[in-house]
mmCIF file of C-alpha atoms in Angstrom:
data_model
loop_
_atom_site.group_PDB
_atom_site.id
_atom_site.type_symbol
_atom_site.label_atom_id
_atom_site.label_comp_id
_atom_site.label_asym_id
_atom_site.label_seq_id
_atom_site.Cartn_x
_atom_site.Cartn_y
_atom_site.Cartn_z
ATOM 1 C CA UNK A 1 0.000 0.000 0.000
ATOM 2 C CA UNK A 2 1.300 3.243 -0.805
ATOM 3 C CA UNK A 3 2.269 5.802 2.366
ATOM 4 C CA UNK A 4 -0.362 8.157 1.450
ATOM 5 C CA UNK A 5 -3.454 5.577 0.824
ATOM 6 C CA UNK A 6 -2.051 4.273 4.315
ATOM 7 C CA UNK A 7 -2.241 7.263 5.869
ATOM 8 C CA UNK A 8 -5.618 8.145 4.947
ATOM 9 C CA UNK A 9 -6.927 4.837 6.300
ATOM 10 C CA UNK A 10 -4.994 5.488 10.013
ATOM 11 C CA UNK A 11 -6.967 9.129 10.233
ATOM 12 C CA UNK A 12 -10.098 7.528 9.068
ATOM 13 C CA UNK A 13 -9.655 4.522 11.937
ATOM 14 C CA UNK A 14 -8.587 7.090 14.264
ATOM 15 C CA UNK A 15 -11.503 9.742 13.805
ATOM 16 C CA UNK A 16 -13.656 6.154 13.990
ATOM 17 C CA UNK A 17 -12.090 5.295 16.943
ATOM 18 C CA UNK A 18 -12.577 8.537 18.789
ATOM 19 C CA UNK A 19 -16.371 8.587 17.507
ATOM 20 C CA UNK A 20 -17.279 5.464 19.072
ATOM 21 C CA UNK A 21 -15.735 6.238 22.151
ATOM 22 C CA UNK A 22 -17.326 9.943 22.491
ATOM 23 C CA UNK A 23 -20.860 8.073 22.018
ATOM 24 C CA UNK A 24 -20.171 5.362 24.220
ATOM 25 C CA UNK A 25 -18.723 8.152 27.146
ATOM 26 C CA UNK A 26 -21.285 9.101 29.705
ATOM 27 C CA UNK A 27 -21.850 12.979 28.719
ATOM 28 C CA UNK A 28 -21.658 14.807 32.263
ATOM 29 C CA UNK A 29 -24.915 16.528 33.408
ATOM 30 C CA UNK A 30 -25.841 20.661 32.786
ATOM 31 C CA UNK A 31 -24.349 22.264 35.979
ATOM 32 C CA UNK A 32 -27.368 23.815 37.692
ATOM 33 C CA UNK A 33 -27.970 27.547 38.377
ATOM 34 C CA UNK A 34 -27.102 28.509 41.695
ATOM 35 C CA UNK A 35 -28.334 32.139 43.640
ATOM 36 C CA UNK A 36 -25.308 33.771 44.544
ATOM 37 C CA UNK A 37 -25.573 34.009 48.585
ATOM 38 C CA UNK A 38 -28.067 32.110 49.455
ATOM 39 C CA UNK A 39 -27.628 28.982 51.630
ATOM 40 C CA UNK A 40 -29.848 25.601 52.394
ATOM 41 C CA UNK A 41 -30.708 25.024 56.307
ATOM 42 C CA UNK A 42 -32.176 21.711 57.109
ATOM 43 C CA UNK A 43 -34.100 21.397 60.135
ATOM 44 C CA UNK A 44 -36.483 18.889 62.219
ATOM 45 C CA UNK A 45 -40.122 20.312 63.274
ATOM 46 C CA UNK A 46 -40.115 18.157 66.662
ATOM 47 C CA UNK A 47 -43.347 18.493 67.869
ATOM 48 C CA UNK A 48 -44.956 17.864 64.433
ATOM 49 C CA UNK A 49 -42.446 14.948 64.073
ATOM 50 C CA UNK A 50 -41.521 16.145 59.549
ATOM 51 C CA UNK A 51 -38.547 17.643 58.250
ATOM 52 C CA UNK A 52 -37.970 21.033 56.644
ATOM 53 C CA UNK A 53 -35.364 23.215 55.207
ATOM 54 C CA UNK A 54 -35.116 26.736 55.131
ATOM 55 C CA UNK A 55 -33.694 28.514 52.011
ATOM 56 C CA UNK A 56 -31.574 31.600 53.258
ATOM 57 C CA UNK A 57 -30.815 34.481 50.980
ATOM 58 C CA UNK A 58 -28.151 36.993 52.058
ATOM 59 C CA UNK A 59 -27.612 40.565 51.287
ATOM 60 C CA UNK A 60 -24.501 41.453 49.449
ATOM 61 C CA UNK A 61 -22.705 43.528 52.209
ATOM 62 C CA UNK A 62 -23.642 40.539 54.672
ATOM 63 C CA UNK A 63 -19.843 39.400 54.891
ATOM 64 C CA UNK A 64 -18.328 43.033 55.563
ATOM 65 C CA UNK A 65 -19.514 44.252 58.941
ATOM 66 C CA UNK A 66 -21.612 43.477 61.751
ATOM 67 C CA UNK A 67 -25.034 45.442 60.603
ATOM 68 C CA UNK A 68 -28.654 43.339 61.584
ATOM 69 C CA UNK A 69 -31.285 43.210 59.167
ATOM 70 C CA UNK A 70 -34.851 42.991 58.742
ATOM 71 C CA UNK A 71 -35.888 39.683 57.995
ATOM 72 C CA UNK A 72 -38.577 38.317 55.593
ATOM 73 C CA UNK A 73 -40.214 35.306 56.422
ATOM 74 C CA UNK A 74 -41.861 33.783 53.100
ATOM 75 C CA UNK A 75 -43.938 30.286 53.044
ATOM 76 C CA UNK A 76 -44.282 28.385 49.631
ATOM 77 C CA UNK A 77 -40.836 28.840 49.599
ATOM 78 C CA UNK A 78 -40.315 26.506 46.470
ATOM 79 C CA UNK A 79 -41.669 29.311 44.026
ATOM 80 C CA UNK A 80 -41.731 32.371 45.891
ATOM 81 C CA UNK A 81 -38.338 32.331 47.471
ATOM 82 C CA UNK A 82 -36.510 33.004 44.390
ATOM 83 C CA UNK A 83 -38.969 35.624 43.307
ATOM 84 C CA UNK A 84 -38.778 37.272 46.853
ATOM 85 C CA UNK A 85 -34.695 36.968 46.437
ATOM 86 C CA UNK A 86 -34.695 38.593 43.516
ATOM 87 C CA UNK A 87 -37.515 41.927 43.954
ATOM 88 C CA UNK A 88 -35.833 42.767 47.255
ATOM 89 C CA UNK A 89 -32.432 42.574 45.504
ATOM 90 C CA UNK A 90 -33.541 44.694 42.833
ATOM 91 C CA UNK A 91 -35.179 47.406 45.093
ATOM 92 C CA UNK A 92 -32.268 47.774 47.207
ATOM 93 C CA UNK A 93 -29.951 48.106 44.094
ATOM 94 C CA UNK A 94 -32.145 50.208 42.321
ATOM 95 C CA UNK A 95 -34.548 51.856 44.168
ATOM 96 C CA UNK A 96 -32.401 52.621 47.620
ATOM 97 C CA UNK A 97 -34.339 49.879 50.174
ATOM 98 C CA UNK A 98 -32.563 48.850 52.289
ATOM 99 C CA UNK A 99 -30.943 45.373 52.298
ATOM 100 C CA UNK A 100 -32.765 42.257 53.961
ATOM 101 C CA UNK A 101 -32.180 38.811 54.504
ATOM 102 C CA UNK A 102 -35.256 36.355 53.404
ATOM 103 C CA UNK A 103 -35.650 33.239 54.716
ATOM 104 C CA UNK A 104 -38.066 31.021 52.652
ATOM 105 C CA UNK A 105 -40.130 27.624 54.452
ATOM 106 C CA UNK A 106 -39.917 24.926 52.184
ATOM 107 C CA UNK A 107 -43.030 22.415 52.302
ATOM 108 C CA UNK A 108 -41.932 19.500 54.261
ATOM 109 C CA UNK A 109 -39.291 16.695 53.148
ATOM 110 C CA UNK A 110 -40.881 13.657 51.392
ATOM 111 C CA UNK A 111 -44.537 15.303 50.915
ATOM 112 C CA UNK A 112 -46.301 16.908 47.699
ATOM 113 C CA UNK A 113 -46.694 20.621 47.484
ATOM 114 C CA UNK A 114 -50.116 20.688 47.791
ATOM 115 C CA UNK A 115 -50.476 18.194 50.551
ATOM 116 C CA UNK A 116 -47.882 19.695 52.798
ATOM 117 C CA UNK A 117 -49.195 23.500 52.143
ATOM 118 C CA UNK A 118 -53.157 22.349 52.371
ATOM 119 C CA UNK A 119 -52.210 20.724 55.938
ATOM 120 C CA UNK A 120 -49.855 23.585 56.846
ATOM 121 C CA UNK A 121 -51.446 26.857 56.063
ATOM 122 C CA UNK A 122 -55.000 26.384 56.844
ATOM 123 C CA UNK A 123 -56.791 27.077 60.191
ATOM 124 C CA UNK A 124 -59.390 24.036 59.974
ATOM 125 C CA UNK A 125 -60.749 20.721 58.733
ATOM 126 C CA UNK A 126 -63.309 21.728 55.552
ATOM 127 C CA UNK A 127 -66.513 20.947 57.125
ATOM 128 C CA UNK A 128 -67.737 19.684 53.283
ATOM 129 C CA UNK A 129 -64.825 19.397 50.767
ATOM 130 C CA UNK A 130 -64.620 16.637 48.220
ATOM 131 C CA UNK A 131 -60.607 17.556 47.737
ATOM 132 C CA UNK A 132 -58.255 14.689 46.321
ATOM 133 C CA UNK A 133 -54.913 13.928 47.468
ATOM 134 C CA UNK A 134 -51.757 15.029 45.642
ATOM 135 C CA UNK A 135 -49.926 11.770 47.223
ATOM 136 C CA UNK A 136 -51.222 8.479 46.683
ATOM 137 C CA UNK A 137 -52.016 6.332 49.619
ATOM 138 C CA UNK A 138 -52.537 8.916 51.589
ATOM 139 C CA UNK A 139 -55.680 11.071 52.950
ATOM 140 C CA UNK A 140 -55.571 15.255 51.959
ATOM 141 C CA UNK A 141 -54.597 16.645 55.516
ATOM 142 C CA UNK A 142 -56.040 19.818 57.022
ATOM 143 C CA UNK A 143 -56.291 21.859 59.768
ATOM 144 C CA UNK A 144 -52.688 22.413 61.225
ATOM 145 C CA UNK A 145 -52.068 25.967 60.746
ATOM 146 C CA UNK A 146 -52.004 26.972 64.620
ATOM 147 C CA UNK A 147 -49.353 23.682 65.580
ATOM 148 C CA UNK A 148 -46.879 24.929 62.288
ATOM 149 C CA UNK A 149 -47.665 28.696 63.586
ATOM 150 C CA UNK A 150 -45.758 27.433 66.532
ATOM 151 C CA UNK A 151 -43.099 26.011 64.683
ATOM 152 C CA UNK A 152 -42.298 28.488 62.880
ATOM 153 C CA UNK A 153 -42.565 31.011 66.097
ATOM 154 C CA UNK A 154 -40.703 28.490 68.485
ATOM 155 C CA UNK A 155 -38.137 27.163 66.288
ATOM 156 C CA UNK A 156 -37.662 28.537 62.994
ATOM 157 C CA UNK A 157 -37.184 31.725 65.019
ATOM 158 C CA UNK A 158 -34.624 31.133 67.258
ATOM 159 C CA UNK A 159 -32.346 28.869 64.708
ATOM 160 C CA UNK A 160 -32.701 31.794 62.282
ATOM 161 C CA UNK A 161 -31.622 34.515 65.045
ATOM 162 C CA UNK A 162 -28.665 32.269 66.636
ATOM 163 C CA UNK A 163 -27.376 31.318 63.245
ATOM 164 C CA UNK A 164 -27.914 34.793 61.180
ATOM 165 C CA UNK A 165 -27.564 38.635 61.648
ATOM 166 C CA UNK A 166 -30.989 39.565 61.348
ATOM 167 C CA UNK A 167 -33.083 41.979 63.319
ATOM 168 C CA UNK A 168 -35.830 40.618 65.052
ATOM 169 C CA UNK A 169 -37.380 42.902 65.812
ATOM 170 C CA UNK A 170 -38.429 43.885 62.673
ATOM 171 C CA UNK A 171 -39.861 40.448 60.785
ATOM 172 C CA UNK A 172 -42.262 39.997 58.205
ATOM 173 C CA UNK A 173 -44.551 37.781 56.887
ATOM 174 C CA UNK A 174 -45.340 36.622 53.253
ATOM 175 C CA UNK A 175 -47.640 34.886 51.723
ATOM 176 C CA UNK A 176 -49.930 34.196 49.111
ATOM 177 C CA UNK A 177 -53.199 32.241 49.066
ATOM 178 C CA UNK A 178 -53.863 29.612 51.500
ATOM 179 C CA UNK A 179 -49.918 30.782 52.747
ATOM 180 C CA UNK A 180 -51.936 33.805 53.321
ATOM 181 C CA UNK A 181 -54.533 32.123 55.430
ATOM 182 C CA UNK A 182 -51.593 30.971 57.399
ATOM 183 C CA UNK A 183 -50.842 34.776 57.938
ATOM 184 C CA UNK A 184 -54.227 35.601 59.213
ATOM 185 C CA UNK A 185 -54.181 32.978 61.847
ATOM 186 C CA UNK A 186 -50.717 34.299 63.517
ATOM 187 C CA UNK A 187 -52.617 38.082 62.810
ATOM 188 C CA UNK A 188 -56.076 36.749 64.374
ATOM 189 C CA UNK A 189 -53.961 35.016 67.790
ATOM 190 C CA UNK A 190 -50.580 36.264 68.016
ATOM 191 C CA UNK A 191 -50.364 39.512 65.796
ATOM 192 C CA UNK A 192 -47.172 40.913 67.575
ATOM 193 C CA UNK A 193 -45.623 37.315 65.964
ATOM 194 C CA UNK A 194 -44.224 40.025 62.894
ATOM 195 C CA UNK A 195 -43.764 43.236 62.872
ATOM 196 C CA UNK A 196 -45.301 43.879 59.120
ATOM 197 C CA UNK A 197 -47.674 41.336 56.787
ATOM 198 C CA UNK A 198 -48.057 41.278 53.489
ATOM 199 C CA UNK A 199 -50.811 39.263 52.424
ATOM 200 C CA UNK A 200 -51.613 38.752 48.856
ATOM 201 C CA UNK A 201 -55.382 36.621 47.694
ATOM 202 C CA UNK A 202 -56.191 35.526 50.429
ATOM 203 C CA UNK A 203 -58.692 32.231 50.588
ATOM 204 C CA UNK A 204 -60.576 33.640 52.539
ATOM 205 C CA UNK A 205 -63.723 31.161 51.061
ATOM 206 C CA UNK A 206 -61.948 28.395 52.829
ATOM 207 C CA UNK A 207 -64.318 26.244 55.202
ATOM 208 C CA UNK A 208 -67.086 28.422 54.111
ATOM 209 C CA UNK A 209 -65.448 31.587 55.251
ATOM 210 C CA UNK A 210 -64.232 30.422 58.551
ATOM 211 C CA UNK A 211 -61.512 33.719 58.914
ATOM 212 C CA UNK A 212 -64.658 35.582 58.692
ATOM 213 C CA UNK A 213 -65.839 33.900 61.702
ATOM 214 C CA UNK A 214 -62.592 34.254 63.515
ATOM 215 C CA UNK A 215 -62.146 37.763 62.980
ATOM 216 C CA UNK A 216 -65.321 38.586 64.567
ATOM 217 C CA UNK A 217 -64.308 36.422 67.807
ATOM 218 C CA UNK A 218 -61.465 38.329 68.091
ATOM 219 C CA UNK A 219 -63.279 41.327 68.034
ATOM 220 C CA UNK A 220 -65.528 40.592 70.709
ATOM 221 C CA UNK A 221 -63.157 39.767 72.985
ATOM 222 C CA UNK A 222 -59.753 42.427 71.769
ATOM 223 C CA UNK A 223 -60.011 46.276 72.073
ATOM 224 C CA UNK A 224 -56.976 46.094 70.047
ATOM 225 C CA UNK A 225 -55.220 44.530 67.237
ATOM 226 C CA UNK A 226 -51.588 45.491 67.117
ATOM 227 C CA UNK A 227 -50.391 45.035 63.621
ATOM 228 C CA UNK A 228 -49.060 46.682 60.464
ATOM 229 C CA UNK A 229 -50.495 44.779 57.649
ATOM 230 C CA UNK A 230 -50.990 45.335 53.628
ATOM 231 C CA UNK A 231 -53.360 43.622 51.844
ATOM 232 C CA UNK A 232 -52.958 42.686 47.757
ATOM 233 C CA UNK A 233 -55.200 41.461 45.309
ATOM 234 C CA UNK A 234 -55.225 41.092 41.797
ATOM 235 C CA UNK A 235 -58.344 43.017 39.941
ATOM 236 C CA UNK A 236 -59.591 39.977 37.912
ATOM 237 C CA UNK A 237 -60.093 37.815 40.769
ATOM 238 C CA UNK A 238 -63.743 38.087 40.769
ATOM 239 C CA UNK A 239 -66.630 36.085 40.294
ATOM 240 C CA UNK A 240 -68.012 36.040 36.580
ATOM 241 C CA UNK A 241 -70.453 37.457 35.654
ATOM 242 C CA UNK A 242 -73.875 35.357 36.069
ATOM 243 C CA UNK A 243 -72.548 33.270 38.900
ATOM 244 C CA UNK A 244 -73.707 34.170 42.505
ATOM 245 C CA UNK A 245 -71.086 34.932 45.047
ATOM 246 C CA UNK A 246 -70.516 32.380 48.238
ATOM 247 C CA UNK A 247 -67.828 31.490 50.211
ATOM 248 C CA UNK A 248 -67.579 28.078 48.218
ATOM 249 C CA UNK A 249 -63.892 27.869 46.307
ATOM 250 C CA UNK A 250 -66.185 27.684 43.267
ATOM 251 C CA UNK A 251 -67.900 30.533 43.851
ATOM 252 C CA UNK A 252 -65.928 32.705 45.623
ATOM 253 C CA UNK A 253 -65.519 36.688 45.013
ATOM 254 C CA UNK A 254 -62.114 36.292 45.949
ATOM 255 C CA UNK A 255 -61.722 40.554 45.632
ATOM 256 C CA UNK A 256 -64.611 41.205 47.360
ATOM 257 C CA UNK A 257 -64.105 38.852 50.050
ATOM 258 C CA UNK A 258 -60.787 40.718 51.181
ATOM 259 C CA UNK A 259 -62.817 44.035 50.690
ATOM 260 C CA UNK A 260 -65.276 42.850 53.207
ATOM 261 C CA UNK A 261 -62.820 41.516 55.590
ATOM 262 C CA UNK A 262 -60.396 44.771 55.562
ATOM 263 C CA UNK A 263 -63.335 46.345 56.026
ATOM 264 C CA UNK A 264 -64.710 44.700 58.856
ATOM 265 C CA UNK A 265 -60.593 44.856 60.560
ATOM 266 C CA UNK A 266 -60.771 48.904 59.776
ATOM 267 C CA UNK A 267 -64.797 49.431 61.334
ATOM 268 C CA UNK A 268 -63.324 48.315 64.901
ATOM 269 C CA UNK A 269 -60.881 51.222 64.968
ATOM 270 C CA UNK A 270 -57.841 49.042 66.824
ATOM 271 C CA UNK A 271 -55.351 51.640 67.645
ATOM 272 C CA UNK A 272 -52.791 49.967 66.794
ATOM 273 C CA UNK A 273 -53.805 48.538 63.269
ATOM 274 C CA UNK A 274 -52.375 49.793 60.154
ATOM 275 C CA UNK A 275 -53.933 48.132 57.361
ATOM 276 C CA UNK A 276 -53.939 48.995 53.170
ATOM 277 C CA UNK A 277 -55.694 47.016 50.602
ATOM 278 C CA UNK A 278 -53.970 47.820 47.263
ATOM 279 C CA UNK A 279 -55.810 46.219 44.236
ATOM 280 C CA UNK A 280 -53.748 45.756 41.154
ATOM 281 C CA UNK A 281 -56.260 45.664 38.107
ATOM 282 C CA UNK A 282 -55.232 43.606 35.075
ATOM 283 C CA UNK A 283 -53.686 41.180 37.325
ATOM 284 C CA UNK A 284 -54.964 37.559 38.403
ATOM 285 C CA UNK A 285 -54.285 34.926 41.380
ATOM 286 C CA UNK A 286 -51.773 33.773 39.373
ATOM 287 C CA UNK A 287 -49.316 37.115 38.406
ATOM 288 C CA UNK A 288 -50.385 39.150 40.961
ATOM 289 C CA UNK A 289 -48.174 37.956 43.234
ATOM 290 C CA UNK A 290 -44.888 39.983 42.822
ATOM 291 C CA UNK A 291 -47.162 43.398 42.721
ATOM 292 C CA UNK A 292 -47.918 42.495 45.873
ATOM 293 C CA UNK A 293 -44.557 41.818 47.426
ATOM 294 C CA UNK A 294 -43.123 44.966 45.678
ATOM 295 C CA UNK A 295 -45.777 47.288 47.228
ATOM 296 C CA UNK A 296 -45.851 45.353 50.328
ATOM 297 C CA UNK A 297 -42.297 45.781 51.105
ATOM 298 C CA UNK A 298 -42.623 49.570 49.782
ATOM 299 C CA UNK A 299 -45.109 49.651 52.707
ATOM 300 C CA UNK A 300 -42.723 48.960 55.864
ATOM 301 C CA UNK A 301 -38.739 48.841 54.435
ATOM 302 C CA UNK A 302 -37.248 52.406 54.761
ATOM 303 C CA UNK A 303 -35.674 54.038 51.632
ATOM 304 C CA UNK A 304 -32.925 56.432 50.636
ATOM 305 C CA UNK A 305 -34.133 57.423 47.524
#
């Protein structure tokens, strides 16, 4: 064979050769996109026997002095941490707020989203609900807002302060939906639990407008309701037209219902209540959200600009 044609046949064996073994090579996975200082807590809810992690996001000048900062507390942390993150980044850097550290609750290890926040955030059992569970073998759970209330309160609290930098003094609350029902039942029985709430949609149809019921309890009983609290709603989540309003989930007037209720909070004339209901119009259960947390933190964080 001449050099040349032998030549040829060695590059074309080789460039086989390499080929075969780039297909047969396990290709190595897409590296995953991480949020610069932000951290991943793990921690054990003893009395309610489940596991949790907290997802920690710090402010930039965290690691160069010995400042304290306000704290935001946000439940459903698996989508809204990020998005919380993120807005309170992008005020501080653009808009003057002032930094903050957030500290999202993650739903608990080993369960669905919607069993763990269904169980978590609301106050009660349904008393007629025909809801399905998100976890085979297993029973939709209710009910056990007060008992992870206390959690977060007697646990969450004091690993966050002995761990972190953050003022506590000045803590708020986020949520959204049911994580807003959640909200209401630390505002209707503790209130002095956080210093500011922002509470976007609430459900407040749930068990046939059981909040309803609990605010006027706590009415009878309180001359005062010490709380600073901002209320957001998006403007399309109403009833339809031709459908008459209950407090079924079906049938809810989901904007009106908050109307009523901030209402009913603002007729008592608490001294110490500070309550807005901002309603953002073009906006529904599902986008309103980071309206919400953008005018909610407006509301209480101070600004130099």
């Amino acid at each position: 064979m001449k050099p040349l044609n032998l030549l040829i046949v060695l590059c074309c064996l080789a460039s086989s050769t390499l080929a075969s073994n780039a297909l047969a090579a396990p290709a190595s996975p897409p590296a995953s996109y991480v949020l610069e200082n932000t951290e991943v807590r793990d921690i054990r809810a003893q009395a309610l026997k489940r596991d949790y992690q907290l997802y920690v996001a710090l402010p930039d000048s965290y690691r160069q002095g010995t400042k304290r900062y306000p704290v935001l507390f946000v439940v459903d942390a698996n989508y809204s941490f990020a998005i919380v993150r993120n807005i309170a980044q992008r005020l501080n850097k653009h808009a003057g707020m002032e930094e903050v550290i957030v500290v999202g609750l993650s739903y608990a290890n080993g369960d669905g989203g919607v069993y763990s926040r269904r169980r978590d955030y609301t106050p009660t059992t349904p008393r007629k609900h025909d809801y399905r569970s998100d976890m085979p073998g297993r029973q939709p759970a209710f009910g056990e807002a007060k008992a992870y209330g206390q959690f977060i309160s007697g646990e969450v609290f004091p690993f966050i302060a002995s761990n972190y930098r953050v003022d506590m003094q000045r803590k708020v609350f986020i949520g959204h939906s049911y994580g807003s029902l959640l909200g209401l039942q630390f505002l209707l029985t503790e209130p002095r639990t956080f210093e500011h709430y922002i509470l976007g949609s609430p459900s407040l149809w749930y068990d046939a407008g059981v909040m309803f019921d609990r605010e006027q309890a706590y009415a009878a009983s309180h001359k005062d309701l010490p709380a600073s609290v901002f209320f957001g709603i998006g403007g399309l989540e109403k009833l339809a037209p031709g459908k008459k309003r209950s407090r079924s989930e079906e049938d809810a007037d989901m904007l009106a219902d908050l109307r009523e209720f901030d209402g009913k909070l603002k007729s008592h004339k608490y001294p110490g209540l500070k309550t807005r209901l901002r309603v953002f119009e073009d906006e529904d259960h599902a986008s309103v959200f980071p309206f919400i947390l953008t005018h909610g933190l407006r509301a209480y964080l101070k600004a130099s600009k």
